Coordinates of C-alpha atoms and ligand atoms in Angstrom, one line a residue:
M1 CA 59.9 72.6 42.9
N2 CA 62.5 73.4 45.5
P3 CA 65.2 76.0 44.6
P4 CA 68.3 74.3 43.0
L5 CA 70.8 73.0 45.4
R6 CA 74.2 74.4 44.8
V7 CA 76.8 71.4 44.6
A8 CA 80.5 72.0 44.6
V9 CA 82.7 69.4 43.3
T10 CA 86.5 69.7 43.3
G11 CA 88.8 67.5 40.9
A12 CA 85.8 67.9 38.5
A13 CA 87.9 66.8 35.4
G14 CA 89.3 63.7 37.1
Q15 CA 88.4 60.3 37.0
I16 CA 85.9 59.9 39.8
S17 CA 84.0 63.1 38.7
Y18 CA 83.6 61.7 35.2
S19 CA 81.4 59.1 36.6
L20 CA 80.0 61.2 39.4
L21 CA 78.8 64.3 37.7
P22 CA 76.1 62.5 35.5
R23 CA 74.9 60.8 38.4
I24 CA 74.4 64.1 40.4
A25 CA 72.9 65.8 37.4
S26 CA 70.3 62.9 36.8
G27 CA 69.0 63.0 40.2
A28 CA 70.7 59.9 41.7
M29 CA 72.0 61.9 44.7
F30 CA 69.4 64.3 45.7
G31 CA 66.3 62.7 44.2
P32 CA 64.1 63.1 41.1
G33 CA 62.6 66.4 42.3
Q34 CA 65.6 68.2 43.1
R35 CA 67.4 70.6 40.5
V36 CA 71.2 71.2 41.1
I37 CA 73.8 73.8 40.0
L38 CA 77.1 72.2 39.7
Q39 CA 80.0 74.4 40.8
L40 CA 83.1 72.6 39.3
L41 CA 86.5 73.4 40.6
E42 CA 89.9 72.2 38.9
V43 CA 93.4 73.3 39.1
P44 CA 94.6 76.4 37.4
V45 CA 96.4 74.6 34.7
E46 CA 95.2 74.8 31.0
K47 CA 95.0 71.3 30.4
A48 CA 92.8 70.5 33.4
M49 CA 90.5 73.5 32.6
K50 CA 90.2 72.4 28.9
A51 CA 89.3 68.9 30.0
L52 CA 86.7 70.4 32.5
E53 CA 85.2 72.2 29.5
G54 CA 85.0 68.9 27.8
V55 CA 83.2 67.3 30.8
A56 CA 80.7 70.3 30.8
M57 CA 80.0 69.9 27.0
E58 CA 79.1 66.3 27.8
L59 CA 76.7 67.2 30.6
D60 CA 75.0 69.8 28.3
D61 CA 74.7 66.9 25.8
C62 CA 72.8 64.9 28.2
A63 CA 70.0 67.5 28.4
F64 CA 69.5 66.6 32.1
P65 CA 66.2 68.1 33.3
L66 CA 67.5 68.6 36.7
L67 CA 70.7 70.5 35.7
A68 CA 69.9 74.1 36.4
G69 CA 73.4 75.4 35.7
M70 CA 77.2 74.9 35.8
E71 CA 80.0 77.1 36.8
L72 CA 83.6 76.0 35.8
T73 CA 86.3 77.6 37.7
D74 CA 89.9 77.3 39.1
N75 CA 89.0 79.6 42.0
A76 CA 88.0 77.9 45.2
R77 CA 85.9 80.9 46.4
V78 CA 83.9 80.9 43.2
A79 CA 83.4 77.1 43.4
F80 CA 82.3 77.0 47.2
R81 CA 80.3 80.3 47.2
D82 CA 76.8 79.5 48.8
A83 CA 77.4 75.9 48.2
D84 CA 74.9 73.5 50.0
W85 CA 77.2 70.4 49.5
C86 CA 81.0 70.5 49.0
L87 CA 82.1 67.2 47.5
L88 CA 86.0 67.2 48.0
V89 CA 87.1 64.6 45.4
G90 CA 90.2 66.7 43.9
A91 CA 93.4 65.3 45.2
K92 CA 96.2 63.0 43.9
P93 CA 95.4 59.3 43.8
R94 CA 97.9 56.6 45.0
G95 CA 99.7 54.4 42.5
P96 CA 101.0 50.8 42.8
G97 CA 102.9 50.1 46.0
M98 CA 101.8 53.2 48.0
E99 CA 99.5 53.2 50.9
R100 CA 96.8 56.0 51.0
A101 CA 98.7 57.6 54.0
D102 CA 101.6 58.2 51.6
L103 CA 99.5 60.8 50.0
L104 CA 99.1 63.0 53.2
K105 CA 102.2 65.1 52.3
D106 CA 100.8 66.0 48.9
N107 CA 97.1 66.2 49.7
G108 CA 96.9 67.4 53.1
A109 CA 97.5 71.0 52.4
I110 CA 94.7 71.0 49.9
F111 CA 92.2 70.4 52.7
T112 CA 93.4 73.2 55.0
A113 CA 93.0 75.7 52.2
Q114 CA 89.7 74.3 51.0
G115 CA 88.2 73.9 54.6
R116 CA 89.0 77.5 55.3
I117 CA 87.4 78.9 52.1
I118 CA 84.2 76.6 52.6
D119 CA 83.9 78.0 56.1
E120 CA 84.0 81.5 54.7
V121 CA 81.9 81.3 51.7
A122 CA 79.6 78.3 51.7
S123 CA 76.0 78.3 52.7
A124 CA 75.3 78.4 56.5
E125 CA 73.9 74.9 56.1
A126 CA 76.7 73.5 54.0
R127 CA 77.8 69.9 54.4
V128 CA 81.1 68.6 53.2
A129 CA 82.1 65.0 52.0
V130 CA 85.6 64.3 51.6
V131 CA 86.7 61.5 49.2
G132 CA 90.4 62.5 48.4
N133 CA 92.7 60.3 50.2
P134 CA 93.6 59.7 53.0
A135 CA 89.9 60.7 53.4
N136 CA 89.4 60.4 57.2
T137 CA 92.4 62.6 58.0
N138 CA 91.7 65.1 55.0
A139 CA 88.2 65.6 56.6
M140 CA 89.8 66.2 59.9
I141 CA 92.1 68.8 58.5
A142 CA 89.3 70.5 56.7
A143 CA 87.2 70.6 59.7
S144 CA 89.9 71.9 61.9
T145 CA 90.1 75.1 59.9
A146 CA 86.4 75.8 60.2
R147 CA 85.2 78.5 62.6
R148 CA 81.6 78.9 61.6
L149 CA 80.6 75.4 60.4
P150 CA 80.5 72.7 62.9
A151 CA 82.9 69.7 62.8
E152 CA 80.0 67.1 62.5
R153 CA 79.2 68.8 59.0
F154 CA 82.6 67.4 57.6
T155 CA 82.2 63.7 56.7
A156 CA 84.7 61.2 54.9
M157 CA 83.6 58.3 52.7
V158 CA 84.0 54.9 53.9
R159 CA 80.9 53.7 51.9
L160 CA 82.9 52.1 49.2
D161 CA 84.2 49.8 51.7
Q162 CA 80.7 49.1 53.2
N163 CA 79.5 48.3 49.6
R164 CA 82.5 46.0 49.0
A165 CA 81.9 44.2 52.3
Q166 CA 78.2 43.8 51.2
T167 CA 79.0 42.3 48.0
M168 CA 81.7 39.9 49.3
L169 CA 79.3 38.6 52.2
A170 CA 76.4 38.2 49.6
R171 CA 78.8 36.1 47.3
K172 CA 80.0 33.9 50.0
A173 CA 76.5 33.2 51.2
G174 CA 75.2 32.8 47.7
V175 CA 72.6 35.5 48.0
D176 CA 71.7 38.8 46.3
T177 CA 73.4 41.9 47.8
T178 CA 70.1 43.3 48.8
A179 CA 69.8 40.4 51.3
V180 CA 73.0 41.7 53.3
T181 CA 72.2 44.4 55.8
D182 CA 73.8 46.2 58.9
I183 CA 77.4 45.6 57.6
F184 CA 79.3 48.6 59.1
I185 CA 82.8 50.0 58.7
F186 CA 84.8 51.0 61.7
G187 CA 87.9 53.2 61.5
N188 CA 90.1 54.4 58.7
H189 CA 89.7 54.1 55.0
S190 CA 92.8 52.0 54.7
P191 CA 93.7 48.3 55.2
T192 CA 93.2 48.6 59.0
M193 CA 89.5 49.4 58.7
F194 CA 87.2 46.8 60.3
P195 CA 84.2 45.6 58.5
A196 CA 82.1 44.6 61.5
F197 CA 80.7 41.2 60.4
E198 CA 79.3 40.4 63.9
H199 CA 76.4 42.9 63.4
A200 CA 75.8 42.0 59.7
K201 CA 72.6 40.3 58.8
I202 CA 71.9 38.0 55.7
Q203 CA 68.2 37.7 55.0
G204 CA 67.6 38.9 58.5
Q205 CA 69.8 36.3 60.3
P206 CA 73.2 36.8 61.7
A207 CA 75.8 36.7 59.1
A208 CA 78.0 34.4 61.2
T209 CA 75.0 31.9 61.1
R210 CA 74.7 31.9 57.4
I211 CA 78.4 31.9 56.9
P212 CA 79.6 29.6 59.7
D213 CA 83.4 30.2 58.8
R214 CA 84.8 32.3 61.6
A215 CA 88.2 31.9 60.1
W216 CA 87.1 33.3 56.7
L217 CA 85.2 36.2 58.4
E218 CA 88.1 37.1 60.5
G219 CA 90.9 36.5 58.0
E220 CA 90.1 36.6 54.2
F221 CA 87.0 38.7 54.5
C222 CA 88.6 41.5 56.5
E223 CA 91.7 41.4 54.5
K224 CA 90.1 41.6 51.2
V225 CA 87.8 44.5 52.0
G226 CA 90.8 46.4 53.3
K227 CA 93.0 45.7 50.5
R228 CA 90.4 46.0 47.6
G229 CA 91.5 49.5 46.6
A230 CA 95.0 48.2 46.0
A231 CA 93.6 45.1 44.1
I232 CA 91.7 47.5 41.8
I233 CA 94.9 49.6 41.2
A234 CA 96.8 46.4 40.4
A235 CA 94.2 45.3 38.0
R236 CA 93.1 48.5 36.3
G237 CA 96.5 50.4 36.5
A238 CA 94.4 53.3 38.2
S239 CA 92.4 53.7 41.3
S240 CA 88.8 52.9 41.6
A241 CA 86.7 55.6 40.0
A242 CA 83.1 54.3 39.0
S243 CA 82.5 52.5 42.2
A244 CA 84.0 55.4 44.3
A245 CA 81.5 57.8 42.4
N246 CA 78.8 55.4 43.2
A247 CA 79.7 55.2 46.7
L248 CA 79.6 58.9 47.1
V249 CA 76.2 59.1 45.6
D250 CA 75.2 56.5 48.2
H251 CA 76.9 58.5 51.0
V252 CA 75.3 61.6 50.3
R253 CA 71.7 60.2 49.4
D254 CA 71.7 58.3 52.6
L255 CA 72.9 61.5 54.6
C256 CA 69.9 63.1 53.0
T257 CA 67.4 60.3 53.9
P258 CA 66.0 60.4 57.5
G259 CA 66.2 57.0 59.1
A260 CA 69.0 55.6 56.8
I261 CA 71.6 53.6 58.7
H262 CA 75.0 53.5 57.0
S263 CA 78.8 53.9 57.5
V264 CA 80.3 57.4 57.4
A265 CA 83.5 58.6 58.7
V266 CA 82.7 61.3 61.4
P267 CA 84.2 63.0 64.4
S268 CA 84.3 60.0 66.8
K269 CA 83.8 61.9 70.0
G270 CA 85.3 58.8 71.9
H271 CA 82.6 56.1 70.7
Y272 CA 83.7 52.6 70.5
G273 CA 87.1 53.3 71.8
F274 CA 88.3 55.7 69.1
A275 CA 90.2 58.7 70.2
P276 CA 87.8 61.7 70.4
E277 CA 89.6 63.9 67.8
V278 CA 89.9 61.5 64.9
W279 CA 87.5 61.0 62.2
A280 CA 86.5 57.3 62.3
G281 CA 84.2 55.1 60.1
L282 CA 81.2 54.5 62.3
P283 CA 77.6 53.3 61.9
V284 CA 75.2 56.4 61.9
R285 CA 71.5 57.0 61.5
T286 CA 70.4 59.9 59.6
T287 CA 68.2 62.2 61.7
T288 CA 67.3 65.2 59.5
P289 CA 68.7 65.8 56.0
G290 CA 72.5 66.2 56.4
S291 CA 72.5 65.4 60.1
Y292 CA 73.0 62.0 61.8
E293 CA 73.6 60.4 65.2
I294 CA 76.3 57.8 65.8
L295 CA 74.6 54.4 66.5
T296 CA 75.8 53.4 69.9
G297 CA 75.4 50.2 72.0
L298 CA 76.7 47.8 69.5
T299 CA 78.6 45.0 71.3
L300 CA 82.1 44.4 70.3
D301 CA 83.9 41.2 71.2
A302 CA 87.7 40.8 71.8
F303 CA 88.5 40.4 68.2
A304 CA 86.5 43.5 67.1
Q305 CA 88.1 45.6 70.0
S306 CA 91.5 44.5 68.7
K307 CA 90.7 45.5 65.3
I308 CA 89.4 48.8 66.3
A309 CA 92.4 49.5 68.5
A310 CA 94.7 49.0 65.4
T311 CA 92.7 51.2 63.1
N312 CA 92.4 53.9 65.8
K313 CA 96.3 53.7 66.3
E314 CA 96.6 54.4 62.6
L315 CA 94.3 57.4 62.8
V316 CA 96.1 58.9 65.7
E317 CA 99.2 58.6 64.0
E318 CA 97.9 60.2 60.9
R319 CA 96.8 63.0 63.0
G320 CA 100.3 63.3 64.5
M321 CA 101.8 63.4 60.9
V322 CA 99.6 66.5 60.1
A323 CA 99.6 68.3 63.3
D324 CA 101.2 71.4 61.5
L325 CA 98.2 71.5 59.2
L326 CA 95.6 71.7 61.7
G327 CA 93.8 74.9 62.3
Ligands
LIG401 P1 92.3 61.9 39.3 O1 93.8 62.2 39.3 O2 91.7 61.2 38.1 O3 91.5 63.4 39.6 C1 91.9 64.1 40.5 C2 91.5 65.5 40.0 O4 91.7 66.4 41.1 C3 92.5 66.0 38.8 O5 91.7 66.4 37.7 C4 93.3 67.1 39.5 O6 93.6 68.2 38.6 C5 92.2 67.7 40.5 N1 92.8 68.4 41.8 C6 94.1 68.2 42.2 N2 94.1 69.0 43.3 C7 93.1 70.0 43.2 C8 92.6 71.1 44.0 N3 93.5 71.6 44.9 N4 91.5 71.7 43.8 C9 90.7 71.0 42.7 N5 91.0 70.0 41.9 C10 92.2 69.4 42.2 O7 91.9 61.1 40.6 P2 90.6 60.4 41.2 O8 90.7 59.0 40.6 O9 89.5 61.1 40.6 O10 90.8 60.3 42.6 C11 90.6 61.5 43.4 C12 90.9 61.2 44.9 O11 90.0 60.3 45.5 C13 92.4 60.5 45.0 O12 92.9 61.0 46.2 C14 91.9 59.0 45.3 O13 92.9 58.4 46.1 C15 90.6 59.3 46.1 N6 89.7 58.1 46.3 C16 89.2 57.9 47.4 C17 88.2 56.9 47.5 C18 87.4 56.6 48.9 O14 86.7 55.7 49.0 N7 87.6 57.5 49.7 C19 88.0 56.0 46.5 C20 88.6 56.2 45.4 C21 89.5 57.3 45.1
LIG402 C1 89.9 52.8 47.0 O1 89.7 52.4 48.0 O2 89.6 52.2 45.9 C2 90.3 54.1 46.8 O3 90.7 54.7 48.3 C3 91.7 54.2 46.1 C4 92.8 53.6 46.8 O4 93.9 54.4 46.7 O5 92.8 52.5 47.2

């Protein structure tokens, strides 16, 4: 067996982590042959640390064969030390009536501090996945503080949006979700994101052939994918947690699977008209475990270009709002 992977998870006593940690410990993220050590970070508040103890007790009670150890801490240096993967979940969620960007003031600073510490103490091969909102911009903030780890190692999650879009296309076409492929998310994890239906396939055929309703694809479909997070907050009274945890499992598992093609928010480098310095959801192909290349050469019609321009504008504005936090 391989040596255990060290997986740091922040916000480990929160809602998402409650669904996430058992999936990591059961092998869903890194595979059935890979042991893991969970390095769990919470805020230095008695209630949070007590809750974290309870979570760890439950993980113990699962007797997971792959769980090789757990460390519970309120010290980021301890949590990120030698970590192979740093899963940055810990941050404030939005409530009803808020946009994710409204969280920037509260959450942005978390990522300056954690990015710097990860860069100092994590494994030389460390990968970072950001979930805390606004995720794209938080990943950019964390990466900006790093001097040792390359920016490409810092990704943010748009996989929940991809999964939502996949299910919506499948429902509309009356097929199983597995019949829908190549649905990619471009841009911000916000209502401006663009689920690029023109490249999607349903049972191998262009989605627009199987769903010959351009008005629905451009209108209701894009809007519902973009606003799904708010719809869940309205229904549940709290932001998505189980589906977010599931999406993070998909995000990391596919980043560890050479050949996998999926949507990840990465430094755009100017592809598809995004400003080079923003973190944009883009289609990528995993090359070697933890590394990827951006899929290039996908055609974008005038509608797609206008959607990308709008989501890029928002990302550039968010970057401007956090200029003082960038390292
Ligand atoms: P939660 O409030 O249930 O849990 C967050 C936890 O993070 C809390 O236990 C809190 O104590 C902890 N925390 C706060 N600051 C921390 C820090 N500096 N270090 C370590 N821990 C810290 O929230 P949640 O529902 O788990 O959501 C977490 C974040 O994920 C939110 O920002 C939410 O908006 C975001 N989210 C993103 C997506 C996505 O698709 N990218 C999906 C769902 C939720
Ligand atoms: C989601 O998409 O469900 C999360 O980002 C939570 C939110 O604030 O919408």
